[in-house]
mmCIF file of C-alpha atoms and ligand atoms in Angstrom:
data_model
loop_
_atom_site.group_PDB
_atom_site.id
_atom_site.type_symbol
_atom_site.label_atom_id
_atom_site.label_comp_id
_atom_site.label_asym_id
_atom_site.label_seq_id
_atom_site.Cartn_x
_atom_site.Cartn_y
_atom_site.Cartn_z
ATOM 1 C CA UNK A 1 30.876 64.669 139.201
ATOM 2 C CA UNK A 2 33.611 62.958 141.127
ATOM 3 C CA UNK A 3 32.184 59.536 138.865
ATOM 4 C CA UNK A 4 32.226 61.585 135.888
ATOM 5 C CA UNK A 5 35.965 62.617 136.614
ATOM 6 C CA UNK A 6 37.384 59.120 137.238
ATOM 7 C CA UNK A 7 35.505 57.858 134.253
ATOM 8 C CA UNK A 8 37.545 60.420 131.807
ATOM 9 C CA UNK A 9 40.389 59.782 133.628
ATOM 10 C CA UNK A 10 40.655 55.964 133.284
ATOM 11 C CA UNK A 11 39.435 56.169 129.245
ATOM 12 C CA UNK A 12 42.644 58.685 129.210
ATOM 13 C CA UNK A 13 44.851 56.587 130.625
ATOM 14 C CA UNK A 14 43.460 54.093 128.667
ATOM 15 C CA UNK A 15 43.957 55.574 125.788
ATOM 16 C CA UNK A 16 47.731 56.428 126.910
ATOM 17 C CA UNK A 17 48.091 52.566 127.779
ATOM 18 C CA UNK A 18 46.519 51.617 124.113
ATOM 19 C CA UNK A 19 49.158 54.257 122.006
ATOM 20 C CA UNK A 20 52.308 53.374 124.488
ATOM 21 C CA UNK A 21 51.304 49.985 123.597
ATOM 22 C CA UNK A 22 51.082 50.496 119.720
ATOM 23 C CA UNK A 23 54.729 52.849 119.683
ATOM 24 C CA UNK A 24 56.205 49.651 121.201
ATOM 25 C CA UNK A 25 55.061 47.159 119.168
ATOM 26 C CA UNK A 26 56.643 49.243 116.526
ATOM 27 C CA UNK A 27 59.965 48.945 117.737
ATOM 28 C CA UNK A 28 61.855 45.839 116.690
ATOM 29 C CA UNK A 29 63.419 42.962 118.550
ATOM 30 C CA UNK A 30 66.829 42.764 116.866
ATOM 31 C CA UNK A 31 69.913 40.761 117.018
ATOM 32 C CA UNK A 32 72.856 40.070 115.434
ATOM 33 C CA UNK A 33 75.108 36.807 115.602
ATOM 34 C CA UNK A 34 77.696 34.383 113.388
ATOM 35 C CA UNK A 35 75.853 31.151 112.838
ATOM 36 C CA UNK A 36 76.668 28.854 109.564
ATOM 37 C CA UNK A 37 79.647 30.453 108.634
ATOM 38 C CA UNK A 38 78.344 33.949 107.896
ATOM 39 C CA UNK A 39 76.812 36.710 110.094
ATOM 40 C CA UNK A 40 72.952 37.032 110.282
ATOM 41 C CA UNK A 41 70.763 39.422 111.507
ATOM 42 C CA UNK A 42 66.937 39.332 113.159
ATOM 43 C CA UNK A 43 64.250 41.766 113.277
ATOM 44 C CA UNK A 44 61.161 40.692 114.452
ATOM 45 C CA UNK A 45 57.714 43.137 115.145
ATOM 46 C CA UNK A 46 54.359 42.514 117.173
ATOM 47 C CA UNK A 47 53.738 40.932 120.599
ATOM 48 C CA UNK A 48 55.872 38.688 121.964
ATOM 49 C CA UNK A 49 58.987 39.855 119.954
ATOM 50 C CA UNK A 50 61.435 39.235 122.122
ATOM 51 C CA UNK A 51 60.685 35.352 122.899
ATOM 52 C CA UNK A 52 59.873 34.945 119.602
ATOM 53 C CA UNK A 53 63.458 36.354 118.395
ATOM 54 C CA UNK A 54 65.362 34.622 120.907
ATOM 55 C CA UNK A 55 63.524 30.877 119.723
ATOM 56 C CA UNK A 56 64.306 31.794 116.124
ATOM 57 C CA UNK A 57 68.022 32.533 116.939
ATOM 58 C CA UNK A 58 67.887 29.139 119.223
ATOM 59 C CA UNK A 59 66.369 27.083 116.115
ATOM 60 C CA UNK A 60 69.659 28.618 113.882
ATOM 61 C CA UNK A 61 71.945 27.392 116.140
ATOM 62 C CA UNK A 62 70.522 24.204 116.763
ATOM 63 C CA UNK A 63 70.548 23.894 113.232
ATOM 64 C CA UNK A 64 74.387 24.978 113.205
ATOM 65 C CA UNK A 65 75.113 21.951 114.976
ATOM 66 C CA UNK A 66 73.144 19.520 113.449
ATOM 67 C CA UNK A 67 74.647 20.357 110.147
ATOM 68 C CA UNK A 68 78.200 21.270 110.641
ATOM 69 C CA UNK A 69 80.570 19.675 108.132
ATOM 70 C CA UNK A 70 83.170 20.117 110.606
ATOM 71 C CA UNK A 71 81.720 20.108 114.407
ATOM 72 C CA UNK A 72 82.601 16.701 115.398
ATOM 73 C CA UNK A 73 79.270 16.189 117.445
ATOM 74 C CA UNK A 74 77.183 17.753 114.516
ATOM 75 C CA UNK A 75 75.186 14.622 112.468
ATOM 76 C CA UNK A 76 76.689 15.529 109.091
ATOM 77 C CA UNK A 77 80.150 15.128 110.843
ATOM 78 C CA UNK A 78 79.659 11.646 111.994
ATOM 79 C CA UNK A 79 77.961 10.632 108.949
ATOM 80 C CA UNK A 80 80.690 11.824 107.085
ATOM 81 C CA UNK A 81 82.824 9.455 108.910
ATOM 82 C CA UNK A 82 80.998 6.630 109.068
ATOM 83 C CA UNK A 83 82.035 4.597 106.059
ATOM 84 C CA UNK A 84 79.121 3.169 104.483
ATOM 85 C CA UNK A 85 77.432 2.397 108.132
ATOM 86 C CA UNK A 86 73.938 3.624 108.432
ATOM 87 C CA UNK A 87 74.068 6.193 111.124
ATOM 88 C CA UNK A 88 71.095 7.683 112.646
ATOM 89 C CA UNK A 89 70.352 11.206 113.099
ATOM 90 C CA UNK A 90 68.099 13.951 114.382
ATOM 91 C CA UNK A 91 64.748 13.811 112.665
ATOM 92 C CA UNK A 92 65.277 17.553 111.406
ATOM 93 C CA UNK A 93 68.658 16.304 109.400
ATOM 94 C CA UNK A 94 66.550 13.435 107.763
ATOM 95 C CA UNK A 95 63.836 15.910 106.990
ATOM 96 C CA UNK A 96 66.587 18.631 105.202
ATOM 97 C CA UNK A 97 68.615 15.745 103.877
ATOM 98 C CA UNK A 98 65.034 14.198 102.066
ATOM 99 C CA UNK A 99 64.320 17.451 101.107
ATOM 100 C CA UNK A 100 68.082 18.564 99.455
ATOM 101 C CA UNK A 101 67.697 15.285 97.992
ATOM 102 C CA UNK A 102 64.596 15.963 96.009
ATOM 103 C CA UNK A 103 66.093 19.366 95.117
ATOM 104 C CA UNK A 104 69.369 17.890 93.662
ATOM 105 C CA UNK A 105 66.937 15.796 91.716
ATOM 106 C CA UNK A 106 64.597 18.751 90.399
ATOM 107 C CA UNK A 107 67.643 20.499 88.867
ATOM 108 C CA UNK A 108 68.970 16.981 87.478
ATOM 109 C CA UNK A 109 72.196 17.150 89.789
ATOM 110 C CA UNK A 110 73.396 20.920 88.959
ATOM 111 C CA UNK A 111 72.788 21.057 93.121
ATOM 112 C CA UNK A 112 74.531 17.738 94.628
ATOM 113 C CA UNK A 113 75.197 17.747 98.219
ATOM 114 C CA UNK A 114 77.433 14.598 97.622
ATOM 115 C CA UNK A 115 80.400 17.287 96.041
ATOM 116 C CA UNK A 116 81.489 18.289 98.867
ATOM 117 C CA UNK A 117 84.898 15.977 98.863
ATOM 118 C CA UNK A 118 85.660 17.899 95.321
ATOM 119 C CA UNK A 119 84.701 21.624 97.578
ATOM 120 C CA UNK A 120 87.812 20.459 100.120
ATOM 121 C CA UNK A 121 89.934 19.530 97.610
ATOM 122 C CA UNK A 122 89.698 22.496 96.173
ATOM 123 C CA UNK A 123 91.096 24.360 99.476
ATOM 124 C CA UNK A 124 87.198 25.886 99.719
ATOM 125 C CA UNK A 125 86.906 24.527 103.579
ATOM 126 C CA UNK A 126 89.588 24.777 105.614
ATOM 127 C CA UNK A 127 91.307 27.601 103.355
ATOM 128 C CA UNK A 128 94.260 25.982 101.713
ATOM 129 C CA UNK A 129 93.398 26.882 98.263
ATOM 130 C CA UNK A 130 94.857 24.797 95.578
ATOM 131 C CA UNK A 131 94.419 23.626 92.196
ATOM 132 C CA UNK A 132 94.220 19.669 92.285
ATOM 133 C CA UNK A 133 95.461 17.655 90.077
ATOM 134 C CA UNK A 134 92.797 16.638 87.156
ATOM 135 C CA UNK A 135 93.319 12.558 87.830
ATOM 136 C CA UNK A 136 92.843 13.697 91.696
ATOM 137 C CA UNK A 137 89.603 15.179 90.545
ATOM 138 C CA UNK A 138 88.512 12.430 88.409
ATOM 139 C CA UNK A 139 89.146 10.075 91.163
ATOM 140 C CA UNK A 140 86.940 12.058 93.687
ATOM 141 C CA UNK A 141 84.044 12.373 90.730
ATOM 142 C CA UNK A 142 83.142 8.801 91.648
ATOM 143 C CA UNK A 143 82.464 9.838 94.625
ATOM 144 C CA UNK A 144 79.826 12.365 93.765
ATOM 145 C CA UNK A 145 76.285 10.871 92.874
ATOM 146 C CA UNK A 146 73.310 12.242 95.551
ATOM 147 C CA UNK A 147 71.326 9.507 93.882
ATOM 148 C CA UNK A 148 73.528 6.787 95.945
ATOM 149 C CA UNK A 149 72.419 8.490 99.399
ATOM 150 C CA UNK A 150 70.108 6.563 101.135
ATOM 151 C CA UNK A 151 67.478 7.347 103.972
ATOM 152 C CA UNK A 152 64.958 5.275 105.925
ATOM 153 C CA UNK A 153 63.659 4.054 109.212
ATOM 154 C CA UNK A 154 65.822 7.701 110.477
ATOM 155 C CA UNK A 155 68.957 6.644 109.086
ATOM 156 C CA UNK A 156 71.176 8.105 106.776
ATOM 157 C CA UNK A 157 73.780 5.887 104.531
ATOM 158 C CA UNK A 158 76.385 7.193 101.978
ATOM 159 C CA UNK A 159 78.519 4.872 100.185
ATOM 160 C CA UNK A 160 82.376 4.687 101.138
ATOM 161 C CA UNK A 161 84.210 7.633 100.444
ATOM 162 C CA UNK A 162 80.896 9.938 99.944
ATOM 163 C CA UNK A 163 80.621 13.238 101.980
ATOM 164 C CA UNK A 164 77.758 15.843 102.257
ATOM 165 C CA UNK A 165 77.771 19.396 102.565
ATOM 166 C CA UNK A 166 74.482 21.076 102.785
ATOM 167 C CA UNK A 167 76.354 24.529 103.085
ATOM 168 C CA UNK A 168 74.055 25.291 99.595
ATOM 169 C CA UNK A 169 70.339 24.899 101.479
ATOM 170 C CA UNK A 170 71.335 25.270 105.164
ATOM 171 C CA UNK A 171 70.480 28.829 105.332
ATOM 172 C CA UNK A 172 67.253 28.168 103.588
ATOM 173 C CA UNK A 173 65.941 26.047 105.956
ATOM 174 C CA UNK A 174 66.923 27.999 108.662
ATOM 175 C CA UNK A 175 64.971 30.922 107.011
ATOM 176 C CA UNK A 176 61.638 28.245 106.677
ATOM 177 C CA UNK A 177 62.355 27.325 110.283
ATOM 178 C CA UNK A 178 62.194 30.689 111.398
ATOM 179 C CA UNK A 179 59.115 31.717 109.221
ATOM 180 C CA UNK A 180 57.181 28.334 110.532
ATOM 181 C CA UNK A 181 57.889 29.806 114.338
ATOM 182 C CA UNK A 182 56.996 33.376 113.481
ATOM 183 C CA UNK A 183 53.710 32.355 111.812
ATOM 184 C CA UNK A 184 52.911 29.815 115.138
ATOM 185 C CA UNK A 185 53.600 32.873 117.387
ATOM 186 C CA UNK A 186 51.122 35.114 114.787
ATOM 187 C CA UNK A 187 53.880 37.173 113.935
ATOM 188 C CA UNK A 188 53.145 39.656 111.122
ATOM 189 C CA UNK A 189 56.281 41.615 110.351
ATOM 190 C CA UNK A 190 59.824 40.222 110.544
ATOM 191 C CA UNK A 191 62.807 39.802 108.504
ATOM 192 C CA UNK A 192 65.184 37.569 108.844
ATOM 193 C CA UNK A 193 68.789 38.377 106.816
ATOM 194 C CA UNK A 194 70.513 35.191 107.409
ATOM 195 C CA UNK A 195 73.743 36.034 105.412
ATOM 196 C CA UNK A 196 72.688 36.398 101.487
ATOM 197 C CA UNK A 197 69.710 34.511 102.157
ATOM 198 C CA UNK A 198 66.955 37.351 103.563
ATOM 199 C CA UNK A 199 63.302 35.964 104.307
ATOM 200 C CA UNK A 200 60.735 38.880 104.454
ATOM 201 C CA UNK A 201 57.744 37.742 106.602
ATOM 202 C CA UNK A 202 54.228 39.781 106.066
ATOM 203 C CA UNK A 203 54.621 43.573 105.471
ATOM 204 C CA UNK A 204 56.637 46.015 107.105
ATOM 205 C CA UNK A 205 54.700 47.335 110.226
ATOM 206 C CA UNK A 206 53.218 50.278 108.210
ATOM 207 C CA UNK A 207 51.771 47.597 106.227
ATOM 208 C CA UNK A 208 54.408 48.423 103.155
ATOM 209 C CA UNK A 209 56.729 45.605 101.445
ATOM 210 C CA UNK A 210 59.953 45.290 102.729
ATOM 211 C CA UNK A 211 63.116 46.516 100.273
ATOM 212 C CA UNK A 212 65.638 43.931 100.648
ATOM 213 C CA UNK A 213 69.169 44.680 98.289
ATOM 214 C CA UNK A 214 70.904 42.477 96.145
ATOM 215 C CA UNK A 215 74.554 42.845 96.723
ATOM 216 C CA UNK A 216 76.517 44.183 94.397
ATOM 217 C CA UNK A 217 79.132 41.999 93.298
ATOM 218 C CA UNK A 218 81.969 44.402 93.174
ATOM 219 C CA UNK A 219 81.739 45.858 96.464
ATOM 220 C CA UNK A 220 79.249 43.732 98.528
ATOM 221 C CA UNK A 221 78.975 45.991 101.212
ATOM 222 C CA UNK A 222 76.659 47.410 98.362
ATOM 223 C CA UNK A 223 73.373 46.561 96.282
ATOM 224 C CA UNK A 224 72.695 46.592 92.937
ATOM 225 C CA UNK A 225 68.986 46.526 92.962
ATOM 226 C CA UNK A 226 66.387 46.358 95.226
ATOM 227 C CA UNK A 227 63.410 43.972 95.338
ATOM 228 C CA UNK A 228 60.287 45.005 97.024
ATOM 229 C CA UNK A 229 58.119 41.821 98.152
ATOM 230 C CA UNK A 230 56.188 40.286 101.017
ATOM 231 C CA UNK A 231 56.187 36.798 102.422
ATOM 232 C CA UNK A 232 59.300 35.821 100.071
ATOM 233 C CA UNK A 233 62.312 34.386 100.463
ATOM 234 C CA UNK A 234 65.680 35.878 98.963
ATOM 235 C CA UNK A 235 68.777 33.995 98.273
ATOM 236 C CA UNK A 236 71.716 34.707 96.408
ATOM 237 C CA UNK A 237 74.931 32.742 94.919
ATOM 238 C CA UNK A 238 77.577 34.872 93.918
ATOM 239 C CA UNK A 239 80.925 33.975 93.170
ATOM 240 C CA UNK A 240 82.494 36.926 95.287
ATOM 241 C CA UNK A 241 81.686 35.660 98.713
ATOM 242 C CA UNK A 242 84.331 33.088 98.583
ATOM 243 C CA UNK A 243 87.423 32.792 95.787
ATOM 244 C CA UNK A 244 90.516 32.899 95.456
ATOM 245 C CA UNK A 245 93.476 33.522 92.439
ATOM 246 C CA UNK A 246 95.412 30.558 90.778
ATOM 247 C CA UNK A 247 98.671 30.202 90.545
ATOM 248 C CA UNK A 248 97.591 30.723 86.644
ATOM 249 C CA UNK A 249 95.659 34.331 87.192
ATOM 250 C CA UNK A 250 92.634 32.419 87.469
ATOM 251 C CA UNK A 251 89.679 33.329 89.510
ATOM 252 C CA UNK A 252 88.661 30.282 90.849
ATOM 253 C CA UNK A 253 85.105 30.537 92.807
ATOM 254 C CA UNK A 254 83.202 28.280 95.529
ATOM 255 C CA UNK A 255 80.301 26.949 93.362
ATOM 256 C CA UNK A 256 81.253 23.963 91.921
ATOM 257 C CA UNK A 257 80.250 21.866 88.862
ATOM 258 C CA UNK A 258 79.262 18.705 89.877
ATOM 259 C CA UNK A 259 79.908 17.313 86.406
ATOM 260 C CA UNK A 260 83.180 18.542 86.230
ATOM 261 C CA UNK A 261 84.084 18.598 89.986
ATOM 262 C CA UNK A 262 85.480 22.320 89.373
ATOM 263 C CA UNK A 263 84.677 25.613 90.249
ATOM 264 C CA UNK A 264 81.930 27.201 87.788
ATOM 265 C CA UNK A 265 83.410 29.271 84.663
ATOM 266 C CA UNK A 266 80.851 30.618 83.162
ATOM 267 C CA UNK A 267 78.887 34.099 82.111
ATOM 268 C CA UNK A 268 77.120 34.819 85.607
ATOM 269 C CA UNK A 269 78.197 36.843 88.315
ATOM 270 C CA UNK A 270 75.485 36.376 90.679
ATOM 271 C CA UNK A 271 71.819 34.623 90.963
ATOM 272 C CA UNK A 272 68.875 35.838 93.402
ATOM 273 C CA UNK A 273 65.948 33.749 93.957
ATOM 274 C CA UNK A 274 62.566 34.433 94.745
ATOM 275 C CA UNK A 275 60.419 32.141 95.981
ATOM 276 C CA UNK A 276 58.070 31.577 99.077
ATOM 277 C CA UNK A 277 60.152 27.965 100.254
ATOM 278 C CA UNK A 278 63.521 29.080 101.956
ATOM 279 C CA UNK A 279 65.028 25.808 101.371
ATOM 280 C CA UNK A 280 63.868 26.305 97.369
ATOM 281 C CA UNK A 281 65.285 30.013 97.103
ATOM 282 C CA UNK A 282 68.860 28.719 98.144
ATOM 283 C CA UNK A 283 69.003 25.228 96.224
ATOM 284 C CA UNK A 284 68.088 27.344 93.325
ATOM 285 C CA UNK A 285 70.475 30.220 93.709
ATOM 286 C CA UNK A 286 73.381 27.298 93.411
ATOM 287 C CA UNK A 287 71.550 25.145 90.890
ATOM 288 C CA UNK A 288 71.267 28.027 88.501
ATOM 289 C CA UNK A 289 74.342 29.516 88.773
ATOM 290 C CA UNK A 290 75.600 26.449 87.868
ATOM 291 C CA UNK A 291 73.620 25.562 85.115
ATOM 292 C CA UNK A 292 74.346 28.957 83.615
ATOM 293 C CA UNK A 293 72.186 31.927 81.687
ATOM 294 C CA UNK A 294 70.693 29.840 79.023
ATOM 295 C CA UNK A 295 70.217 26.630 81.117
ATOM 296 C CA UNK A 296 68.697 29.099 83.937
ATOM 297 C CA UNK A 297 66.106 30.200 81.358
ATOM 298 C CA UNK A 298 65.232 26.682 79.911
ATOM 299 C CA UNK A 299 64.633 25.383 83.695
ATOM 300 C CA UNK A 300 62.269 28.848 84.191
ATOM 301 C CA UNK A 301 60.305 27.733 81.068
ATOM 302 C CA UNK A 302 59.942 24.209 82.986
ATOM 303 C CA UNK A 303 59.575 24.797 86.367
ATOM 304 C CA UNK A 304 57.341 27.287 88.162
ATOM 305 C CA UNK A 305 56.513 28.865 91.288
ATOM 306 C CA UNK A 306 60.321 31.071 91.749
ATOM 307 C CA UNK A 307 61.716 33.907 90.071
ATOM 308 C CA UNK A 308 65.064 35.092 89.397
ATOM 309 C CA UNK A 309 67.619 37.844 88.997
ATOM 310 C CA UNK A 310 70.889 36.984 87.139
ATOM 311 C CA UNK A 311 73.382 39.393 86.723
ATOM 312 C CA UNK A 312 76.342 38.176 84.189
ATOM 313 C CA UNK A 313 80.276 39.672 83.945
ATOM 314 C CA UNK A 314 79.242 42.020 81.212
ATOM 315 C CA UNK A 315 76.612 44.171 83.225
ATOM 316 C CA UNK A 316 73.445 42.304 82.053
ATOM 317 C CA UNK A 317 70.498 41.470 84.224
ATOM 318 C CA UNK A 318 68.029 38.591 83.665
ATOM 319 C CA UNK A 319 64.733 39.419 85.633
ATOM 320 C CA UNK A 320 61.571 36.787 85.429
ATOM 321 C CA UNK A 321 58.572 38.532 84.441
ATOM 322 C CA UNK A 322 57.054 37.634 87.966
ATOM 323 C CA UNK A 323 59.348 40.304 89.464
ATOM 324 C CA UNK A 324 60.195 42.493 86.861
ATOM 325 C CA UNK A 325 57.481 45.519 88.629
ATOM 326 C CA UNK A 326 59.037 44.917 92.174
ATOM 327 C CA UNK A 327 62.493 45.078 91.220
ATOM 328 C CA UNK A 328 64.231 48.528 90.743
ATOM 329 C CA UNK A 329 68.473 48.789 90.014
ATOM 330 C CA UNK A 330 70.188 51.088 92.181
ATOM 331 C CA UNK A 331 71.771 54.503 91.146
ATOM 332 C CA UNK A 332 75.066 53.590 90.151
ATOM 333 C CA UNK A 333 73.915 50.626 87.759
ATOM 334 C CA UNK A 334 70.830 52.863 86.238
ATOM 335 C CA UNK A 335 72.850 52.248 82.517
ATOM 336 C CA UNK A 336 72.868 48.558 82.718
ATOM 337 C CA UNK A 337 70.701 46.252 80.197
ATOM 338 C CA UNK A 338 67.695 44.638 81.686
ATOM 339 C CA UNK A 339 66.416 41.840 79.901
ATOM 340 C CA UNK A 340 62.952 40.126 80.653
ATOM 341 C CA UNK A 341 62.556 36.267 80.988
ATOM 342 C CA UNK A 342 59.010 35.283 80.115
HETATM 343 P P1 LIG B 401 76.744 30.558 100.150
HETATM 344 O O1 LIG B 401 76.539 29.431 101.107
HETATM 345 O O2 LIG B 401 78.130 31.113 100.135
HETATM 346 O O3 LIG B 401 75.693 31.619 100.259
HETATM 347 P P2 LIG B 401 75.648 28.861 98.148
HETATM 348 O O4 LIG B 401 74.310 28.811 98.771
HETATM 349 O O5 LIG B 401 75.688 29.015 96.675
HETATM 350 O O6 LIG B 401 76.563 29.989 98.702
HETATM 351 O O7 LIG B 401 76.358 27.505 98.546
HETATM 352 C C1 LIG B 401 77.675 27.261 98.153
HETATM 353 C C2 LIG B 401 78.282 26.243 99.069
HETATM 354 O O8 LIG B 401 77.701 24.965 98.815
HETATM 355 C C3 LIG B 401 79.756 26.098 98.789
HETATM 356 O O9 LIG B 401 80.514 26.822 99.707
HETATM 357 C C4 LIG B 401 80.004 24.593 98.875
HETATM 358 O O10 LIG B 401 80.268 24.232 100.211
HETATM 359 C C5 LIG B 401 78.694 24.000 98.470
HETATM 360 N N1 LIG B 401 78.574 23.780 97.018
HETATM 361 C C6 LIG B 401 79.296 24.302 95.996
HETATM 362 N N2 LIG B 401 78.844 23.899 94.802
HETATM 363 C C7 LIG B 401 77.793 23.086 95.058
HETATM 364 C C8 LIG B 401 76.896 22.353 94.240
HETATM 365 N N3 LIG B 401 76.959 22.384 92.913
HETATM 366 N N4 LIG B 401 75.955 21.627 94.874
HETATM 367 C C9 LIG B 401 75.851 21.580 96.203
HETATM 368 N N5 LIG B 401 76.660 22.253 97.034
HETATM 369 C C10 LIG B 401 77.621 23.004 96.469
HETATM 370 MG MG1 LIG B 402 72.461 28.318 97.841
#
């Protein structure tokens, strides 16, 4: 009897153990922090949350520095300022840099991490927003060719005068960085919102997909939509997270035609990408709002493996068939046109 009774009592607390153990791993690791010039948040599910969170965070910010245009110990920084030396670097900046590289080539330029001299000019770094000159311009445009940027043997060269800026993919990587040490460490829920670029890793814990919102450009404390997905990453471009008025009325935003060297003027208000490459998601959310609605759509027909969400000035939203079922518009934009891109 006395067997029998310790028997039940250990499968109970057993039992106990195995639920208390289950409730937990339900409960998130979380954290919030400013890394890359935006705020970014962290919530990670399963065993070994909490190392796994605080590595993740650690990878950001290692990442920060690495790739700070204006950090005077980050790589970019002293490349930047290295005349046309060859300067060597951390073997995660060559990888990104190869990488952006190949992206700014995919999308024949409409993404070219050599434009940042044209960005400062335009007052889009340290906050001095002006309207250069157009000779000013034209004199920086020959400065402003990715195609000139060299890597090998670990070593980065640009020619004199050339700058990079990987402000437009930083975030991505960051998000494939995190998903690569999630995976290693078998996590199986976690999402990652790393400032307008969110990536969703597996399900949420009760095995349904996460609902991440696309902000709405009028009030981006707000969405727009929603898009329900797993294992995706989500990156936006919009022209309202950084602007400012001319002197002329003039909205003036911070994507900027490399062609032109000025800010883009065109139909779109914002572009979300889907895709499963972080990196991919935020090169394209640039590259396409540059390229604009119809140029968008003719580099859909060409390309695969990403969709999109454009929504132009006049209340119109382009959805890729791939997405169309998983994406839903919010309550207050239930009267706006959806149109479908095959
Ligand atoms: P955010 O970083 O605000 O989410 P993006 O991913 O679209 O927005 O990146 C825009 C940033 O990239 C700008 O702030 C600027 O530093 C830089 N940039 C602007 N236009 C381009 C471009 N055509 N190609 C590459 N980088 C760009
Ligand atoms: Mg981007």
């Amino acid at each position: 009897m006395k067997k029998f009774l310790c028997i039940a009592l250990s499968a109970v607390l057993c039992i106990t153990a195995l639920c208390a153990c289950s409730l937990s791993d339900n409960k998130p690791a979380e954290v919030g922090f400013e890394a890359m010039d935006t705020f970014m948040s962290l919530k990670i599910y399963g065993q070994n949350r909490d190392s796994v969170l605080k590595n993740v965070q650690g990878s950001i910010v290692s990442l920060d520095k690495l790739l700070s245009t204006t950090d005077k110990n980050s790589d970019i920084y002293k490349l930047n300022n290295a005349g046309a030396v060859p300067v060597e670097v951390d073997k995660t900046t060559v990888d990104i840099v190869e990488r952006s590289l190949d992206l700014c080539d995919d999308v024949s330029g409409a993404l070219d991490i050599t434009v940042y001299p044209v960005v400062c000019e335009w007052g889009f770094i340290d906050k001095d927003y002006k309207i250069p000159d157009q000779n000013r311009i034209e004199q920086l445009l020959q400065f402003v060719d990715y195609s000139k940027v060299s890597v090998s043997d670990g070593k980065i060269s640009l020619l004199t005068n050339m700058q990079i800026d990987l402000g437009a993919v930083a975030k991505g990587y960051a998000a494939d960085r995190g998903i690569e040490i999630c995976r290693n460490e078998d996590i199986t829920s976690a999402l990652l919102n790393l400032g307008g670029t969110v990536a969703a890793i597996g399900a949420k814990p009760d095995g349904s997909d996460w609902k991440v919102g696309v902000a709405d450009p009028e009030n981006s404390a707000d969405y727009f939509g929603y898009l329900s997905c797993k294992d995706k990453v989500i990156a936006t471009s919009g022209g309202y997270e950084r602007y400012f008025i001319g002197s002329d009325g003039k909205t003036y935003i911070h994507i900027i035609d490399p062609k032109t060297g000025s800010p883009v003027d065109n139909n779109i208000n914002s572009v979300t990408i889907v895709s499963e490459v972080g990196i991919k998601s935020d090169a394209l959310s640039t590259a396409l709002f540059v390229m604009g609605v119809d140029g968008a759509e003719k580099y859909r027909r060409e390309n695969s493996g990403f969709d999109y969400v454009i929504l132009t000035k006049d209340n119109e939203v382009y959805v890729t068939s791939g997405i169309y079922d998983s994406f839903t518009l919010a309550d207050n934009f239930k009267n706006i046109k959806v149109n479908i891109v095959d």
